[in-house]
Amino acid sequence: MAKASLKFNSQQNAIRTILAYALINQNKIKKAEAIIIEAWKLGPTRDLIKSYKKLEPNETDTAFAARIKKLVSENSGHPLSHLVKTEAYIKADLHGEVNTQMELIKNESLDAHDKIPLLALVISHYAKTGNQIKLIECVENLITSIEIRFKEDISIPKSFVELESIHFK
């Protein structure tokens, strides 16, 4: 039953995304935005972010970062919400917001699988900006998340997990 519900929601989201694009092309921005927000509540996707960006195609990166908060707040615990918000902050050079988002990510109950892409994104940001303290902190968090992920994945042989654990330390 849960799989059928998930499939139905993803089909609804695909339809909503197409409808949003059609409304944007008709310059019905408010209606398109409402549909995108409803779809985000059901299940965030990259296509929804693309359509959300098209609502205001000429806005600055800083304005988009501010606007994205509204969308992701509708499904704030979803890993894609964290990733999209972090990407927007990095693109807009909002370093304080990136730091705040990193603290939220560390304290959020995301599993290791969901933390890895977020940490990789933030590590790249800190490497580019030269923030060595935050970079080291994120690398350590990434290593821990990878170790946890390996231990959770029963398809990886135990000897490989132990080898990786030694290798990363």
N, CA and C atoms as an extended XYZ file, in Angstrom:
507
Properties=species:S:1:pos:R:3:atomname:S:1:resname:S:1:resid:I:1 pbc="F F F"
N         0.820       -1.193        0.000 N   MET     1
C         0.000        0.000        0.000 CA  MET     1
C         0.868        1.263        0.000 C   MET     1
N         1.935        1.248        0.826 N   ALA     2
C         2.818        2.414        0.903 CA  ALA     2
C         3.511        2.658       -0.431 C   ALA     2
N         3.924        1.597       -1.127 N   LYS     3
C         4.580        1.750       -2.425 CA  LYS     3
C         3.616        2.338       -3.448 C   LYS     3
N         2.379        1.884       -3.415 N   ALA     4
C         1.375        2.415       -4.335 CA  ALA     4
C         1.130        3.894       -4.065 C   ALA     4
N         1.092        4.265       -2.789 N   SER     5
C         0.899        5.668       -2.409 CA  SER     5
C         2.066        6.519       -2.880 C   SER     5
N         3.295        6.008       -2.706 N   LEU     6
C         4.486        6.741       -3.134 CA  LEU     6
C         4.479        6.937       -4.646 C   LEU     6
N         4.127        5.889       -5.392 N   LYS     7
C         4.066        5.977       -6.842 CA  LYS     7
C         3.011        7.000       -7.265 C   LYS     7
N         1.866        6.984       -6.614 N   PHE     8
C         0.798        7.931       -6.924 CA  PHE     8
C         1.260        9.359       -6.667 C   PHE     8
N         1.937        9.585       -5.532 N   ASN     9
C         2.418       10.930       -5.212 CA  ASN     9
C         3.444       11.410       -6.233 C   ASN     9
N         4.353       10.526       -6.665 N   SER    10
C         5.354       10.952       -7.636 CA  SER    10
C         4.714       11.253       -8.986 C   SER    10
N         3.674       10.492       -9.354 N   GLN    11
C         2.960       10.788      -10.595 CA  GLN    11
C         2.222       12.120      -10.478 C   GLN    11
N         1.632       12.368       -9.320 N   GLN    12
C         0.962       13.647       -9.101 CA  GLN    12
C         1.967       14.792       -9.200 C   GLN    12
N         3.148       14.588       -8.636 N   ASN    13
C         4.166       15.635       -8.686 CA  ASN    13
C         4.626       15.898      -10.108 C   ASN    13
N         4.758       14.871      -10.900 N   ALA    14
C         5.149       15.066      -12.300 CA  ALA    14
C         4.092       15.886      -13.026 C   ALA    14
N         2.848       15.570      -12.780 N   ILE    15
C         1.745       16.322      -13.397 CA  ILE    15
C         1.745       17.763      -12.893 C   ILE    15
N         1.944       17.940      -11.601 N   ARG    16
C         1.978       19.296      -11.031 CA  ARG    16
C         3.131       20.111      -11.619 C   ARG    16
N         4.278       19.469      -11.812 N   THR    17
C         5.433       20.170      -12.379 CA  THR    17
C         5.137       20.622      -13.801 C   THR    17
N         4.542       19.762      -14.600 N   ILE    18
C         4.171       20.122      -15.980 CA  ILE    18
C         3.154       21.260      -15.973 C   ILE    18
N         2.177       21.166      -15.075 N   LEU    19
C         1.173       22.221      -14.961 CA  LEU    19
C         1.819       23.549      -14.554 C   LEU    19
N         2.760       23.493      -13.634 N   ALA    20
C         3.451       24.712      -13.199 CA  ALA    20
C         4.187       25.369      -14.364 C   ALA    20
N         4.897       24.558      -15.159 N   TYR    21
C         5.587       25.109      -16.332 CA  TYR    21
C         4.594       25.757      -17.302 C   TYR    21
N         3.453       25.099      -17.520 N   ALA    22
C         2.444       25.655      -18.420 CA  ALA    22
C         1.928       26.992      -17.889 C   ALA    22
N         1.678       27.058      -16.586 N   LEU    23
C         1.193       28.304      -15.985 CA  LEU    23
C         2.252       29.408      -16.048 C   LEU    23
N         3.505       29.045      -15.863 N   ILE    24
C         4.593       30.034      -15.968 CA  ILE    24
C         4.625       30.594      -17.385 C   ILE    24
N         4.495       29.719      -18.379 N   ASN    25
C         4.487       30.170      -19.779 CA  ASN    25
C         3.299       31.072      -20.090 C   ASN    25
N         2.217       30.930      -19.327 N   GLN    26
C         1.036       31.785      -19.491 CA  GLN    26
C         1.115       33.009      -18.574 C   GLN    26
N         2.234       33.155      -17.891 N   ASN    27
C         2.479       34.268      -16.972 CA  ASN    27
C         1.521       34.268      -15.775 C   ASN    27
N         1.081       33.089      -15.368 N   LYS    28
C         0.232       32.935      -14.186 CA  LYS    28
C         1.125       32.466      -13.029 C   LYS    28
N         1.954       33.380      -12.595 N   ILE    29
C         3.035       33.081      -11.654 CA  ILE    29
C         2.516       32.648      -10.288 C   ILE    29
N         1.526       33.341       -9.752 N   LYS    30
C         1.000       33.008       -8.410 CA  LYS    30
C         0.389       31.607       -8.395 C   LYS    30
N        -0.357       31.262       -9.432 N   LYS    31
C        -0.951       29.924       -9.509 CA  LYS    31
C         0.135       28.859       -9.630 C   LYS    31
N         1.144       29.153      -10.447 N   ALA    32
C         2.253       28.207      -10.621 CA  ALA    32
C         2.986       28.005       -9.300 C   ALA    32
N         3.217       29.095       -8.582 N   GLU    33
C         3.910       28.996       -7.300 CA  GLU    33
C         3.113       28.141       -6.314 C   GLU    33
N         1.818       28.335       -6.257 N   ALA    34
C         0.976       27.546       -5.346 CA  ALA    34
C         1.051       26.052       -5.679 C   ALA    34
N         1.057       25.728       -6.952 N   ILE    35
C         1.137       24.325       -7.376 CA  ILE    35
C         2.506       23.737       -7.020 C   ILE    35
N         3.552       24.506       -7.221 N   ILE    36
C         4.901       24.036       -6.886 CA  ILE    36
C         5.006       23.772       -5.388 C   ILE    36
N         4.480       24.664       -4.585 N   ILE    37
C         4.528       24.491       -3.125 CA  ILE    37
C         3.749       23.248       -2.709 C   ILE    37
N         2.579       23.033       -3.279 N   GLU    38
C         1.798       21.825       -2.971 CA  GLU    38
C         2.570       20.563       -3.351 C   GLU    38
N         3.197       20.588       -4.512 N   ALA    39
C         3.974       19.430       -4.965 CA  ALA    39
C         5.167       19.191       -4.052 C   ALA    39
N         5.809       20.271       -3.597 N   TRP    40
C         6.963       20.148       -2.697 CA  TRP    40
C         6.547       19.459       -1.396 C   TRP    40
N         5.365       19.768       -0.923 N   LYS    41
C         4.861       19.130        0.295 CA  LYS    41
C         4.746       17.619        0.108 C   LYS    41
N         4.309       17.192       -1.081 N   LEU    42
C         4.149       15.766       -1.370 CA  LEU    42
C         5.495       15.058       -1.509 C   LEU    42
N         6.430       15.724       -2.149 N   GLY    43
C         7.736       15.102       -2.354 CA  GLY    43
C         8.638       15.988       -3.184 C   GLY    43
N         9.645       16.566       -2.554 N   PRO    44
C        10.577       17.463       -3.259 CA  PRO    44
C        11.301       16.761       -4.412 C   PRO    44
N        11.486       17.509       -5.504 N   THR    45
C        12.266       17.018       -6.645 CA  THR    45
C        13.088       18.170       -7.217 C   THR    45
N        14.119       17.814       -7.973 N   ARG    46
C        14.937       18.834       -8.649 CA  ARG    46
C        14.113       19.592       -9.699 C   ARG    46
N        13.193       18.888      -10.354 N   ASP    47
C        12.352       19.552      -11.358 CA  ASP    47
C        11.510       20.658      -10.731 C   ASP    47
N        11.054       20.441       -9.510 N   LEU    48
C        10.289       21.492       -8.822 CA  LEU    48
C        11.163       22.711       -8.548 C   LEU    48
N        12.417       22.481       -8.214 N   ILE    49
C        13.345       23.606       -7.987 CA  ILE    49
C        13.536       24.380       -9.289 C   ILE    49
N        13.708       23.674      -10.382 N   LYS    50
C        13.882       24.347      -11.677 CA  LYS    50
C        12.663       25.202      -12.010 C   LYS    50
N        11.477       24.650      -11.784 N   SER    51
C        10.271       25.426      -12.077 CA  SER    51
C        10.123       26.598      -11.110 C   SER    51
N        10.522       26.400       -9.855 N   TYR    52
C        10.457       27.479       -8.866 CA  TYR    52
C        11.397       28.619       -9.263 C   TYR    52
N        12.554       28.267       -9.794 N   LYS    53
C        13.517       29.275      -10.249 CA  LYS    53
C        12.940       30.070      -11.421 C   LYS    53
N        12.182       29.408      -12.290 N   LYS    54
C        11.600       30.077      -13.458 CA  LYS    54
C        10.515       31.087      -13.084 C   LYS    54
N        10.009       31.010      -11.857 N   LEU    55
C         9.009       31.987      -11.429 CA  LEU    55
C         9.580       33.404      -11.454 C   LEU    55
N        10.844       33.518      -11.140 N   GLU    56
C        11.538       34.817      -11.115 CA  GLU    56
C        12.870       34.658      -11.847 C   GLU    56
N        12.861       34.566      -13.164 N   PRO    57
C        14.083       34.212      -13.902 CA  PRO    57
C        15.214       35.235      -13.824 C   PRO    57
N        14.908       36.478      -13.530 N   ASN    58
C        15.942       37.519      -13.516 CA  ASN    58
C        16.413       37.902      -12.118 C   ASN    58
N        15.991       37.151      -11.110 N   GLU    59
C        16.366       37.526       -9.749 CA  GLU    59
C        17.832       37.198       -9.467 C   GLU    59
N        18.374       37.896       -8.503 N   THR    60
C        19.758       37.647       -8.105 CA  THR    60
C        19.836       36.345       -7.313 C   THR    60
N        21.061       35.854       -7.160 N   ASP    61
C        21.260       34.638       -6.362 CA  ASP    61
C        20.847       34.863       -4.914 C   ASP    61
N        21.087       36.065       -4.405 N   THR    62
C        20.709       36.392       -3.035 CA  THR    62
C        19.183       36.401       -2.877 C   THR    62
N        18.490       36.958       -3.841 N   ALA    63
C        17.025       36.984       -3.795 CA  ALA    63
C        16.460       35.563       -3.885 C   ALA    63
N        17.068       34.721       -4.728 N   PHE    64
C        16.591       33.344       -4.830 CA  PHE    64
C        16.833       32.599       -3.521 C   PHE    64
N        17.971       32.830       -2.898 N   ALA    65
C        18.264       32.174       -1.614 CA  ALA    65
C        17.228       32.563       -0.565 C   ALA    65
N        16.815       33.820       -0.578 N   ALA    66
C        15.790       34.268        0.376 CA  ALA    66
C        14.443       33.630        0.046 C   ALA    66
N        14.132       33.542       -1.240 N   ARG    67
C        12.844       33.000       -1.658 CA  ARG    67
C        12.761       31.483       -1.457 C   ARG    67
N        13.887       30.812       -1.582 N   ILE    68
C        13.879       29.353       -1.466 CA  ILE    68
C        13.495       28.912       -0.058 C   ILE    68
N        13.751       29.762        0.926 N   LYS    69
C        13.364       29.443        2.304 CA  LYS    69
C        11.873       29.142        2.410 C   LYS    69
N        11.078       29.905        1.676 N   LYS    70
C         9.620       29.717        1.706 CA  LYS    70
C         9.257       28.325        1.198 C   LYS    70
N         9.853       27.937        0.094 N   LEU    71
C         9.533       26.632       -0.487 CA  LEU    71
C         9.977       25.493        0.417 C   LEU    71
N        11.223       25.502        0.848 N   VAL    72
C        11.734       24.363        1.621 CA  VAL    72
C        11.094       24.264        3.003 C   VAL    72
N        10.549       25.358        3.492 N   SER    73
C         9.880       25.301        4.797 CA  SER    73
C         8.644       24.404        4.746 C   SER    73
N         8.126       24.151        3.554 N   GLU    74
C         6.951       23.299        3.390 CA  GLU    74
C         7.262       21.812        3.557 C   GLU    74
N         8.548       21.461        3.550 N   ASN    75
C         8.966       20.080        3.758 CA  ASN    75
C        10.400       20.132        4.277 C   ASN    75
N        10.579       20.821        5.397 N   SER    76
C        11.910       21.176        5.885 CA  SER    76
C        12.774       19.994        6.315 C   SER    76
N        12.169       18.885        6.666 N   GLY    77
C        12.959       17.738        7.101 CA  GLY    77
C        13.472       16.869        5.974 C   GLY    77
N        13.020       17.127        4.760 N   HIS    78
C        13.439       16.316        3.618 CA  HIS    78
C        14.898       16.642        3.256 C   HIS    78
N        15.708       15.630        2.978 N   PRO    79
C        17.120       15.874        2.634 CA  PRO    79
C        17.306       16.836        1.458 C   PRO    79
N        16.427       16.773        0.458 N   LEU    80
C        16.569       17.688       -0.675 CA  LEU    80
C        16.321       19.136       -0.252 C   LEU    80
N        15.475       19.352        0.736 N   SER    81
C        15.258       20.710        1.248 CA  SER    81
C        16.557       21.281        1.802 C   SER    81
N        17.277       20.472        2.574 N   HIS    82
C        18.567       20.915        3.119 CA  HIS    82
C        19.571       21.183        1.997 C   HIS    82
N        19.626       20.288        1.040 N   LEU    83
C        20.595       20.409       -0.045 CA  LEU    83
C        20.335       21.644       -0.899 C   LEU    83
N        19.092       21.867       -1.263 N   VAL    84
C        18.733       23.010       -2.105 CA  VAL    84
C        19.009       24.327       -1.389 C   VAL    84
N        18.652       24.377       -0.131 N   LYS    85
C        18.876       25.606        0.634 CA  LYS    85
C        20.386       25.879        0.748 C   LYS    85
N        21.152       24.844        1.029 N   THR    86
C        22.602       25.001        1.155 CA  THR    86
C        23.214       25.435       -0.173 C   THR    86
N        22.788       24.828       -1.254 N   GLU    87
C        23.281       25.218       -2.586 CA  GLU    87
C        22.984       26.694       -2.866 C   GLU    87
N        21.775       27.123       -2.536 N   ALA    88
C        21.388       28.518       -2.789 CA  ALA    88
C        22.239       29.477       -1.960 C   ALA    88
N        22.489       29.129       -0.707 N   TYR    89
C        23.323       29.982        0.146 CA  TYR    89
C        24.750       30.068       -0.383 C   TYR    89
N        25.284       28.948       -0.836 N   ILE    90
C        26.645       28.942       -1.368 CA  ILE    90
C        26.720       29.792       -2.630 C   ILE    90
N        25.771       29.611       -3.540 N   LYS    91
C        25.769       30.366       -4.788 CA  LYS    91
C        25.641       31.869       -4.540 C   LYS    91
N        24.919       32.243       -3.485 N   ALA    92
C        24.713       33.660       -3.160 CA  ALA    92
C        25.831       34.216       -2.257 C   ALA    92
N        26.839       33.394       -1.958 N   ASP    93
C        27.942       33.800       -1.072 CA  ASP    93
C        27.458       34.250        0.303 C   ASP    93
N        26.460       33.568        0.830 N   LEU    94
C        25.939       33.860        2.164 CA  LEU    94
C        26.620       32.917        3.155 C   LEU    94
N        27.858       33.240        3.494 N   HIS    95
C        28.698       32.354        4.301 CA  HIS    95
C        28.116       32.091        5.687 C   HIS    95
N        27.539       33.111        6.309 N   GLY    96
C        26.918       32.923        7.622 CA  GLY    96
C        25.755       31.947        7.556 C   GLY    96
N        24.968       32.052        6.495 N   GLU    97
C        23.834       31.138        6.309 CA  GLU    97
C        24.315       29.707        6.058 C   GLU    97
N        25.424       29.573        5.324 N   VAL    98
C        25.992       28.237        5.091 CA  VAL    98
C        26.409       27.625        6.429 C   VAL    98
N        27.065       28.429        7.271 N   ASN    99
C        27.490       27.941        8.589 CA  ASN    99
C        26.288       27.527        9.435 C   ASN    99
N        25.247       28.349        9.414 N   THR   100
C        24.031       28.034       10.169 CA  THR   100
C        23.398       26.753        9.643 C   THR   100
N        23.325       26.628        8.325 N   GLN   101
C        22.753       25.426        7.716 CA  GLN   101
C        23.583       24.193        8.086 C   GLN   101
N        24.903       24.349        8.140 N   MET   102
C        25.769       23.228        8.508 CA  MET   102
C        25.486       22.768        9.928 C   MET   102
N        25.255       23.707       10.828 N   GLU   103
C        24.924       23.342       12.210 CA  GLU   103
C        23.578       22.604       12.263 C   GLU   103
N        22.616       23.073       11.474 N   LEU   104
C        21.318       22.393       11.414 CA  LEU   104
C        21.472       20.971       10.881 C   LEU   104
N        22.287       20.820        9.854 N   ILE   105
C        22.510       19.503        9.256 CA  ILE   105
C        23.129       18.560       10.286 C   ILE   105
N        24.082       19.069       11.044 N   LYS   106
C        24.727       18.224       12.062 CA  LYS   106
C        23.728       17.765       13.117 C   LYS   106
N        22.794       18.616       13.483 N   ASN   107
C        21.840       18.304       14.540 CA  ASN   107
C        20.565       17.637       14.035 C   ASN   107
N        20.342       17.678       12.729 N   GLU   108
C        19.142       17.078       12.141 CA  GLU   108
C        19.247       15.561       12.185 C   GLU   108
N        18.131       14.909       12.292 N   SER   109
C        18.129       13.448       12.370 CA  SER   109
C        18.158       12.812       10.980 C   SER   109
N        19.026       13.317       10.123 N   LEU   110
C        19.208       12.723        8.799 CA  LEU   110
C        20.072       11.482        8.947 C   LEU   110
N        19.804       10.483        8.121 N   ASP   111
C        20.683        9.322        8.189 CA  ASP   111
C        21.974        9.625        7.425 C   ASP   111
N        22.950        8.769        7.620 N   ALA   112
C        24.274        8.993        7.035 CA  ALA   112
C        24.190        9.116        5.518 C   ALA   112
N        23.342        8.318        4.905 N   HIS   113
C        23.186        8.344        3.448 CA  HIS   113
C        22.786        9.742        2.960 C   HIS   113
N        21.907       10.415        3.691 N   ASP   114
C        21.441       11.744        3.296 CA  ASP   114
C        22.431       12.844        3.647 C   ASP   114
N        23.265       12.621        4.653 N   LYS   115
C        24.234       13.644        5.053 CA  LYS   115
C        25.424       13.733        4.100 C   LYS   115
N        25.778       12.626        3.471 N   ILE   116
C        26.993       12.590        2.658 CA  ILE   116
C        26.990       13.636        1.535 C   ILE   116
N        25.936       13.755        0.699 N   PRO   117
C        25.978       14.791       -0.346 CA  PRO   117
C        25.995       16.208        0.216 C   PRO   117
N        25.321       16.426        1.322 N   LEU   118
C        25.326       17.748        1.958 CA  LEU   118
C        26.724       18.105        2.431 C   LEU   118
N        27.361       17.166        3.091 N   LEU   119
C        28.702       17.418        3.600 CA  LEU   119
C        29.700       17.627        2.464 C   LEU   119
N        29.573       16.848        1.402 N   ALA   120
C        30.469       17.013        0.254 CA  ALA   120
C        30.316       18.410       -0.348 C   ALA   120
N        29.084       18.881       -0.452 N   LEU   121
C        28.813       20.219       -0.978 CA  LEU   121
C        29.450       21.291       -0.100 C   LEU   121
N        29.272       21.164        1.197 N   VAL   122
C        29.796       22.172        2.123 CA  VAL   122
C        31.323       22.096        2.201 C   VAL   122
N        31.885       20.911        2.108 N   ILE   123
C        33.353       20.768        2.096 CA  ILE   123
C        33.927       21.527        0.909 C   ILE   123
N        33.315       21.381       -0.241 N   SER   124
C        33.767       22.102       -1.432 CA  SER   124
C        33.710       23.610       -1.196 C   SER   124
N        32.635       24.064       -0.571 N   HIS   125
C        32.480       25.493       -0.276 CA  HIS   125
C        33.587       25.981        0.658 C   HIS   125
N        33.804       25.257        1.748 N   TYR   126
C        34.824       25.683        2.711 CA  TYR   126
C        36.230       25.604        2.125 C   TYR   126
N        36.468       24.663        1.237 N   ALA   127
C        37.778       24.572        0.578 CA  ALA   127
C        38.013       25.798       -0.297 C   ALA   127
N        36.967       26.237       -1.001 N   LYS   128
C        37.089       27.408       -1.875 CA  LYS   128
C        37.239       28.700       -1.092 C   LYS   128
N        36.576       28.786        0.062 N   THR   129
C        36.610       30.032        0.840 CA  THR   129
C        37.784       30.072        1.813 C   THR   129
N        38.461       28.941        1.986 N   GLY   130
C        39.634       28.910        2.855 CA  GLY   130
C        39.317       28.809        4.336 C   GLY   130
N        38.115       28.425        4.695 N   ASN   131
C        37.742       28.280        6.098 CA  ASN   131
C        38.213       26.905        6.593 C   ASN   131
N        39.455       26.854        7.038 N   GLN   132
C        40.084       25.583        7.399 CA  GLN   132
C        39.415       24.896        8.586 C   GLN   132
N        38.993       25.659        9.574 N   ILE   133
C        38.376       25.065       10.765 CA  ILE   133
C        37.079       24.361       10.385 C   ILE   133
N        36.225       25.051        9.634 N   LYS   134
C        34.958       24.443        9.202 CA  LYS   134
C        35.215       23.285        8.235 C   LYS   134
N        36.239       23.427        7.404 N   LEU   135
C        36.583       22.370        6.459 CA  LEU   135
C        36.946       21.084        7.202 C   LEU   135
N        37.795       21.194        8.190 N   ILE   136
C        38.214       20.024        8.979 CA  ILE   136
C        37.013       19.415        9.695 C   ILE   136
N        36.188       20.258       10.277 N   GLU   137
C        34.982       19.783       10.978 CA  GLU   137
C        34.070       18.997       10.034 C   GLU   137
N        33.881       19.519        8.828 N   CYS   138
C        33.013       18.843        7.854 CA  CYS   138
C        33.628       17.548        7.350 C   CYS   138
N        34.935       17.544        7.133 N   VAL   139
C        35.599       16.318        6.676 CA  VAL   139
C        35.461       15.235        7.741 C   VAL   139
N        35.652       15.601        8.997 N   GLU   140
C        35.495       14.621       10.081 CA  GLU   140
C        34.061       14.093       10.131 C   GLU   140
N        33.090       14.984        9.965 N   ASN   141
C        31.689       14.580        9.954 CA  ASN   141
C        31.393       13.680        8.751 C   ASN   141
N        31.997       13.988        7.606 N   LEU   142
C        31.814       13.175        6.408 CA  LEU   142
C        32.390       11.774        6.621 C   LEU   142
N        33.568       11.698        7.195 N   ILE   143
C        34.190       10.393        7.451 CA  ILE   143
C        33.310        9.561        8.367 C   ILE   143
N        32.797       10.181        9.417 N   THR   144
C        31.898        9.472       10.333 CA  THR   144
C        30.651        8.993        9.601 C   THR   144
N        30.076        9.850        8.763 N   SER   145
C        28.866        9.478        8.016 CA  SER   145
C        29.144        8.334        7.043 C   SER   145
N        30.311        8.359        6.403 N   ILE   146
C        30.672        7.277        5.480 CA  ILE   146
C        30.853        5.977        6.250 C   ILE   146
N        31.525        6.041        7.389 N   GLU   147
C        31.707        4.838        8.200 CA  GLU   147
C        30.364        4.265        8.640 C   GLU   147
N        29.459        5.132        9.070 N   ILE   148
C        28.126        4.688        9.486 CA  ILE   148
C        27.401        4.066        8.295 C   ILE   148
N        27.485        4.715        7.147 N   ARG   149
C        26.819        4.214        5.941 CA  ARG   149
C        27.338        2.829        5.574 C   ARG   149
N        28.657        2.642        5.634 N   PHE   150
C        29.236        1.340        5.317 CA  PHE   150
C        28.756        0.274        6.299 C   PHE   150
N        28.689        0.637        7.559 N   LYS   151
C        28.268       -0.339        8.571 CA  LYS   151
C        26.788       -0.680        8.428 C   LYS   151
N        25.980        0.273        7.949 N   GLU   152
C        24.549        0.029        7.764 CA  GLU   152
C        24.283       -0.832        6.538 C   GLU   152
N        25.163       -0.772        5.560 N   ASP   153
C        24.951       -1.484        4.299 CA  ASP   153
C        25.454       -2.913        4.426 C   ASP   153
N        24.528       -3.841        4.563 N   ILE   154
C        24.911       -5.233        4.795 CA  ILE   154
C        25.505       -5.895        3.559 C   ILE   154
N        25.400       -5.241        2.401 N   SER   155
C        25.960       -5.825        1.190 CA  SER   155
C        27.469       -5.608        1.090 C   SER   155
N        28.028       -4.746        1.933 N   ILE   156
C        29.473       -4.512        1.933 CA  ILE   156
C        30.109       -5.482        2.918 C   ILE   156
N        31.105       -6.245        2.474 N   PRO   157
C        31.742       -7.200        3.389 CA  PRO   157
C        32.336       -6.509        4.609 C   PRO   157
N        32.228       -7.152        5.768 N   LYS   158
C        32.701       -6.583        7.021 CA  LYS   158
C        34.186       -6.218        6.953 C   LYS   158
N        34.996       -7.050        6.309 N   SER   159
C        36.431       -6.755        6.225 CA  SER   159
C        36.681       -5.440        5.488 C   SER   159
N        35.833       -5.128        4.467 N   PHE   160
C        35.970       -3.875        3.733 CA  PHE   160
C        35.654       -2.694        4.636 C   PHE   160
N        34.627       -2.825        5.479 N   VAL   161
C        34.258       -1.762        6.411 CA  VAL   161
C        35.412       -1.494        7.369 C   VAL   161
N        35.990       -2.537        7.894 N   GLU   162
C        37.114       -2.368        8.821 CA  GLU   162
C        38.300       -1.734        8.109 C   GLU   162
N        38.572       -2.154        6.886 N   LEU   163
C        39.667       -1.590        6.126 CA  LEU   163
C        39.431       -0.104        5.879 C   LEU   163
N        38.224        0.276        5.465 N   GLU   164
C        37.902        1.674        5.224 CA  GLU   164
C        38.020        2.492        6.514 C   GLU   164
N        37.596        1.924        7.622 N   SER   165
C        37.660        2.619        8.901 CA  SER   165
C        39.102        2.959        9.254 C   SER   165
N        39.983        2.019        9.035 N   ILE   166
C        41.412        2.235        9.313 CA  ILE   166
C        41.978        3.249        8.340 C   ILE   166
N        41.596        3.125        7.052 N   HIS   167
C        42.128        3.986        6.015 CA  HIS   167
C        41.789        5.458        6.240 C   HIS   167
N        40.580        5.750        6.704 N   PHE   168
C        40.152        7.128        6.883 CA  PHE   168
C        40.685        7.792        8.142 C   PHE   168
N        41.239        7.013        9.070 N   LYS   169
C        41.697        7.614       10.333 CA  LYS   169
C        43.134        7.990       10.317 C   LYS   169
